[in-house]
XYZ file of C-alpha atoms in Angstrom:
381
model
C 1.652 -15.169 151.017
C 4.338 -15.449 150.896
C 6.880 -14.592 153.757
C 9.468 -11.796 153.242
C 11.259 -11.290 156.282
C 11.767 -15.288 158.702
C 13.338 -13.894 162.185
C 12.015 -14.016 166.174
C 10.013 -12.185 168.363
C 11.904 -11.505 171.937
C 9.507 -11.258 174.783
C 11.252 -11.388 178.466
C 13.153 -15.315 178.083
C 10.722 -15.804 175.718
C 11.472 -16.275 171.934
C 8.319 -16.360 169.258
C 9.569 -18.208 165.949
C 7.789 -15.903 163.119
C 7.025 -15.393 159.510
C 6.242 -11.813 158.544
C 4.113 -11.576 154.937
C 2.560 -8.330 153.820
C -1.307 -7.195 155.126
C -1.699 -4.280 152.064
C -1.611 -5.313 148.578
C -1.187 -1.633 146.278
C -1.440 -3.297 143.341
C -5.043 -3.341 142.811
C -4.580 0.809 142.670
C -4.157 2.481 139.782
C -1.166 2.990 138.077
C -0.173 4.228 134.374
C 3.295 3.529 131.653
C 5.432 5.974 130.755
C 5.126 5.911 126.782
C 6.217 7.948 123.437
C 2.680 9.983 122.867
C 4.449 10.278 118.904
C 3.770 6.682 118.581
C 2.323 5.248 120.791
C 5.286 2.748 122.206
C 6.326 1.871 125.861
C 9.530 4.679 126.504
C 11.794 2.384 128.967
C 13.921 3.294 131.910
C 17.392 2.354 131.636
C 20.262 1.894 134.222
C 22.912 5.008 132.425
C 25.904 5.136 134.515
C 27.158 8.565 134.735
C 31.189 8.526 134.016
C 30.434 6.846 130.801
C 27.894 6.712 129.304
C 26.912 3.332 129.670
C 24.150 0.544 130.507
C 24.558 -0.685 133.479
C 23.227 -4.216 133.782
C 21.255 -5.277 136.864
C 24.114 -7.698 138.943
C 25.974 -5.117 138.674
C 24.349 -2.368 140.667
C 25.047 -1.982 144.073
C 24.936 -0.135 146.585
C 26.423 3.098 148.347
C 26.145 6.058 150.569
C 26.298 10.241 150.190
C 26.119 11.537 153.050
C 23.116 15.140 152.521
C 25.256 18.205 151.445
C 28.565 16.212 149.988
C 29.269 14.614 146.406
C 31.040 11.721 147.916
C 29.749 8.765 147.155
C 31.168 5.471 149.690
C 30.457 2.309 148.064
C 28.761 -0.287 150.261
C 28.749 -3.825 150.506
C 26.716 -6.662 151.920
C 29.448 -7.910 153.346
C 30.473 -4.585 155.026
C 26.736 -4.359 155.852
C 26.134 -8.442 157.817
C 29.073 -7.335 160.216
C 27.402 -4.395 161.553
C 26.600 -5.295 165.296
C 23.001 -5.021 164.720
C 20.704 -7.680 167.267
C 17.455 -6.727 165.639
C 18.807 -7.822 162.489
C 16.681 -10.937 162.831
C 14.563 -10.655 166.137
C 12.615 -7.682 167.125
C 12.495 -7.044 170.617
C 9.936 -5.998 172.280
C 11.135 -2.661 175.127
C 7.452 -2.234 176.105
C 4.060 -2.599 176.804
C 1.658 1.145 176.310
C -2.318 2.232 175.165
C -3.047 2.151 172.231
C -3.484 5.874 171.894
C 0.566 7.237 173.575
C 1.617 6.305 169.725
C 0.851 8.980 167.462
C -0.767 7.679 164.165
C 1.429 9.658 161.684
C 4.293 7.669 162.911
C 3.081 4.099 161.559
C 4.599 3.805 158.221
C 3.848 0.312 157.157
C 1.536 -3.259 158.003
C 2.370 -6.613 157.872
C 1.263 -9.637 159.310
C 2.814 -11.908 161.664
C 2.384 -15.799 161.512
C 3.939 -19.072 164.222
C 7.331 -20.229 162.339
C 6.854 -23.548 163.057
C 4.402 -25.948 165.999
C 6.777 -25.179 168.893
C 6.071 -21.033 167.910
C 1.865 -21.818 168.690
C 1.680 -21.382 172.126
C 3.902 -18.464 172.390
C 2.332 -16.951 169.585
C -1.365 -17.376 171.456
C -0.053 -17.232 174.538
C 1.333 -12.698 173.780
C -1.458 -12.327 171.342
C -4.206 -12.662 174.196
C -2.268 -11.073 176.592
C -2.307 -7.940 173.842
C -6.142 -8.543 173.779
C -6.573 -9.081 177.334
C -5.071 -6.310 178.435
C -5.688 -3.731 175.709
C -2.172 -2.975 175.306
C 0.523 -2.590 172.636
C 4.061 -3.848 172.548
C 6.685 -1.696 171.243
C 10.266 -2.560 170.488
C 12.825 -2.581 167.329
C 13.113 -4.464 164.743
C 15.573 -4.731 161.337
C 13.768 -4.710 158.120
C 15.793 -4.524 153.982
C 18.572 -2.994 155.370
C 17.464 -0.446 157.704
C 16.300 -0.562 161.423
C 12.836 0.982 162.184
C 10.822 0.719 165.415
C 7.988 -1.030 165.285
C 4.913 -1.905 167.326
C 2.549 -4.535 167.542
C -0.924 -5.105 168.699
C -3.321 -8.129 168.693
C -6.392 -8.021 165.518
C -8.961 -10.468 164.649
C -7.213 -13.885 165.580
C -3.768 -12.463 164.704
C -0.204 -10.834 165.795
C -0.199 -7.290 163.928
C 3.291 -5.441 163.031
C 3.293 -1.642 162.101
C 6.572 -0.131 161.979
C 6.987 3.411 163.225
C 9.039 6.417 162.252
C 11.379 7.469 164.138
C 9.752 10.295 166.507
C 12.779 12.621 164.717
C 11.436 12.002 160.994
C 7.716 14.076 161.905
C 7.754 17.158 160.445
C 6.579 20.083 163.739
C 3.094 20.987 162.588
C 4.220 24.360 163.528
C 2.424 27.669 160.954
C 0.483 24.919 158.981
C -2.963 25.366 161.551
C -4.636 28.802 162.247
C -4.828 30.653 165.076
C -7.194 32.972 167.001
C -10.249 31.444 165.883
C -13.192 32.052 167.408
C -16.245 29.573 167.417
C -19.833 29.230 168.273
C -21.596 27.143 171.194
C -24.205 26.030 168.592
C -21.359 25.738 166.277
C -19.560 23.517 167.724
C -22.930 21.065 168.940
C -24.056 21.472 164.979
C -20.895 20.180 163.765
C -21.391 17.423 166.705
C -24.772 16.432 165.427
C -23.418 15.881 161.531
C -20.678 13.279 162.862
C -23.524 11.814 164.875
C -25.673 11.627 161.715
C -22.713 10.482 159.325
C -23.575 6.795 161.229
C -21.914 4.000 161.408
C -18.623 3.141 158.728
C -19.234 -0.141 156.469
C -15.707 -1.071 155.147
C -18.269 -3.669 152.455
C -19.718 -0.893 150.746
C -16.034 1.310 150.627
C -13.843 0.832 146.656
C -12.225 3.237 144.484
C -14.137 4.740 142.250
C -11.378 5.950 140.312
C -9.683 2.721 139.687
C -13.311 1.518 138.500
C -13.897 5.205 136.621
C -10.589 4.497 134.912
C -11.278 0.851 133.713
C -14.618 1.952 131.998
C -12.054 4.929 129.992
C -10.244 2.121 128.948
C -12.916 -0.554 127.841
C -14.051 2.790 125.463
C -11.351 3.084 123.915
C -10.754 -0.482 123.146
C -14.415 -0.582 121.456
C -14.047 2.672 120.245
C -17.243 3.776 121.946
C -17.122 7.734 122.765
C -15.988 8.952 125.873
C -18.991 10.188 128.893
C -18.391 13.304 130.859
C -17.401 13.505 133.579
C -20.115 14.659 136.120
C -19.136 18.128 137.577
C -18.737 17.617 141.547
C -19.498 19.600 144.317
C -18.952 22.999 143.859
C -15.577 24.652 146.045
C -17.081 27.799 146.810
C -16.304 29.727 149.641
C -18.799 28.932 152.917
C -20.336 31.685 153.296
C -23.051 31.058 156.677
C -21.002 28.219 158.398
C -24.312 27.614 160.728
C -26.842 27.349 157.575
C -24.160 24.550 155.397
C -24.306 22.806 159.051
C -28.424 22.910 159.402
C -28.593 21.735 155.833
C -24.838 18.567 156.244
C -27.072 17.460 158.403
C -31.024 17.430 156.893
C -29.321 15.467 154.068
C -27.403 12.890 156.214
C -30.667 12.259 157.430
C -32.657 12.622 154.191
C -34.924 15.756 155.763
C -36.125 17.623 153.014
C -34.958 21.414 153.167
C -39.056 22.645 151.748
C -40.156 22.606 156.366
C -38.817 24.561 158.057
C -40.571 22.972 161.716
C -38.591 19.534 161.498
C -35.200 20.427 159.446
C -33.392 22.706 161.757
C -35.810 23.300 165.066
C -35.286 19.439 165.089
C -30.885 19.808 165.282
C -29.918 21.829 167.665
C -32.469 24.753 169.939
C -30.787 28.135 168.559
C -32.434 31.299 169.561
C -34.607 32.721 168.551
C -36.734 29.349 167.429
C -39.548 29.573 170.309
C -40.596 33.338 169.338
C -40.445 31.969 165.648
C -43.321 29.272 166.955
C -44.594 31.301 169.466
C -45.513 33.298 166.092
C -46.607 30.172 164.125
C -48.681 29.396 167.185
C -50.005 32.976 166.377
C -50.184 32.872 163.092
C -52.465 30.089 163.101
C -55.035 31.304 165.298
C -54.730 34.221 163.080
C -56.087 31.742 160.691
C -58.871 30.450 163.034
C -60.314 34.088 163.363
C -60.965 34.226 159.650
C -62.344 31.450 159.346
C -64.518 32.039 161.911
C -65.692 35.583 160.459
C -66.045 33.540 156.987
C -68.215 31.045 158.999
C -70.473 34.067 160.246
C -70.354 36.176 157.427
C -71.744 33.113 155.338
C -74.315 33.138 157.875
C -76.056 37.095 157.886
C -75.416 35.544 153.695
C -77.674 33.263 154.270
C -79.947 35.285 156.611
C -80.327 37.787 153.971
C -81.372 34.965 151.119
C -84.331 33.957 153.448
C -85.593 37.554 153.707
C -85.967 37.936 150.642
C -87.451 34.745 149.768
C -90.497 36.353 152.935
C -90.103 39.391 151.185
C -91.853 37.909 147.578
C -94.296 36.920 149.412
C -95.615 39.823 150.858
C -98.489 42.296 149.464
C -98.203 44.244 146.935
C -98.121 47.745 148.926
C -94.913 46.439 150.442
C -93.679 46.161 147.191
C -90.512 49.145 147.780
C -89.094 46.463 150.535
C -89.263 43.809 148.160
C -87.503 45.554 145.656
C -85.322 46.600 147.708
C -84.442 42.782 149.575
C -83.743 41.378 145.680
C -80.705 45.186 145.678
C -79.758 43.630 148.531
C -79.552 40.087 147.410
C -78.178 41.311 143.668
C -75.607 43.366 145.556
C -74.809 41.508 148.338
C -74.032 44.007 150.879
C -75.352 46.269 153.556
C -74.331 49.554 152.070
C -75.628 48.573 148.529
C -78.516 47.316 150.654
C -79.600 50.826 152.065
C -78.491 52.987 148.145
C -81.017 50.502 145.850
C -83.555 51.186 149.272
C -83.375 55.257 148.861
C -82.704 54.894 144.550
C -85.846 53.206 144.554
C -88.503 55.511 147.729
C -86.687 58.507 145.213
C -88.079 56.765 141.843
C -91.444 55.964 143.201
C -91.823 59.858 145.296
C -90.365 60.925 141.973
C -93.339 59.359 140.212
C -95.633 60.055 141.926
C -95.626 63.727 141.746
C -95.236 63.181 138.167
C -98.600 61.575 138.271
C -99.918 64.565 140.544
C -98.692 66.463 138.166
C -100.622 65.215 135.320
C -103.541 64.326 137.182
C -103.359 68.461 137.617
C -103.033 68.940 134.074
C -105.761 67.063 133.339
C -108.309 68.928 135.315
C -107.478 72.500 133.995
C -108.061 71.363 130.564
C -111.595 69.996 132.200
C -112.669 73.026 134.037
C -111.137 75.461 130.562
C -113.883 73.170 128.429
C -116.154 73.573 130.754
C -116.054 77.324 130.271
C -116.324 77.205 126.810
C -119.354 75.688 126.290
C -120.911 77.576 128.678
C -119.838 81.136 126.928
C -121.257 79.325 123.469
C -124.421 78.679 125.439
C -124.693 82.258 125.889
């Protein structure tokens, strides 16, 4: 890496010569150039003087200071800046050592690696690094880089010292009017949110990558090869959340990989919400009801088997028990007690009708015989 600033760290009476390297690389992010849509040519930026309208070369471009709300511009040269009383121009002066939690992340600006500048700086450099790491502190100081002074924080990281430039406290805007007020949260909602936080697991930096950059690269490759551009997949819906608790429970199931079909293993394992015990009790009663129904079905089956046995026995009985046999056969075909009784009644009525009919037939034949005898006697006389 190329050093972008050389200076020293002032640690009491100890001076540590250091070199500064940029810790971040933003060139990998997606960036576009401006083109003329009519012919596709790149649009160039030229430095034009507002007074005469002519282009100004880079060697003639200088610095100037314009106060806020004032149109006057005061020229400032590098020589003017070099004469300013700025002790931090080449030295990072440590002012204090504080806990890391005392630094607001909003103040963090850019990150740099600090390395020892020369063999003589290796030991004091390692001493400061170990002191920061063992004491679990960060150093806060001031440093001037690239023509401006800023706050700086030093911390130990992965065997090196990292410097974060910090914004001044008055550069942090207040949060007034941003956050909502008087929002009422239920205990189970907070508990579900914490469960969701625990369910998401740890973050693996190796799995993090820029999906947008990859999509742009695929788009460019498709355009170069003349292939059709694939339609983008629809993202998640931004619809308004109606039931916060249901949304949290669904998110927990998704984070755990639990299917949504079963209610016993899903929400009940997340948090003991009210009404869950009653639901489990009802579920137990439902199971007991099912068991009772099964037992009833078993008893019915046994009764039917007994009826079939009775019917088979009735078939082997003598002929004078034929009505009973017919009744058993009717019971076997219908399969019900009420139907058995009805069939028996119909069979009895039929037998009675047949007996009555045979009695009438016998009476008629007897009357005919008597009439025939009378006719014979009369003819004999």
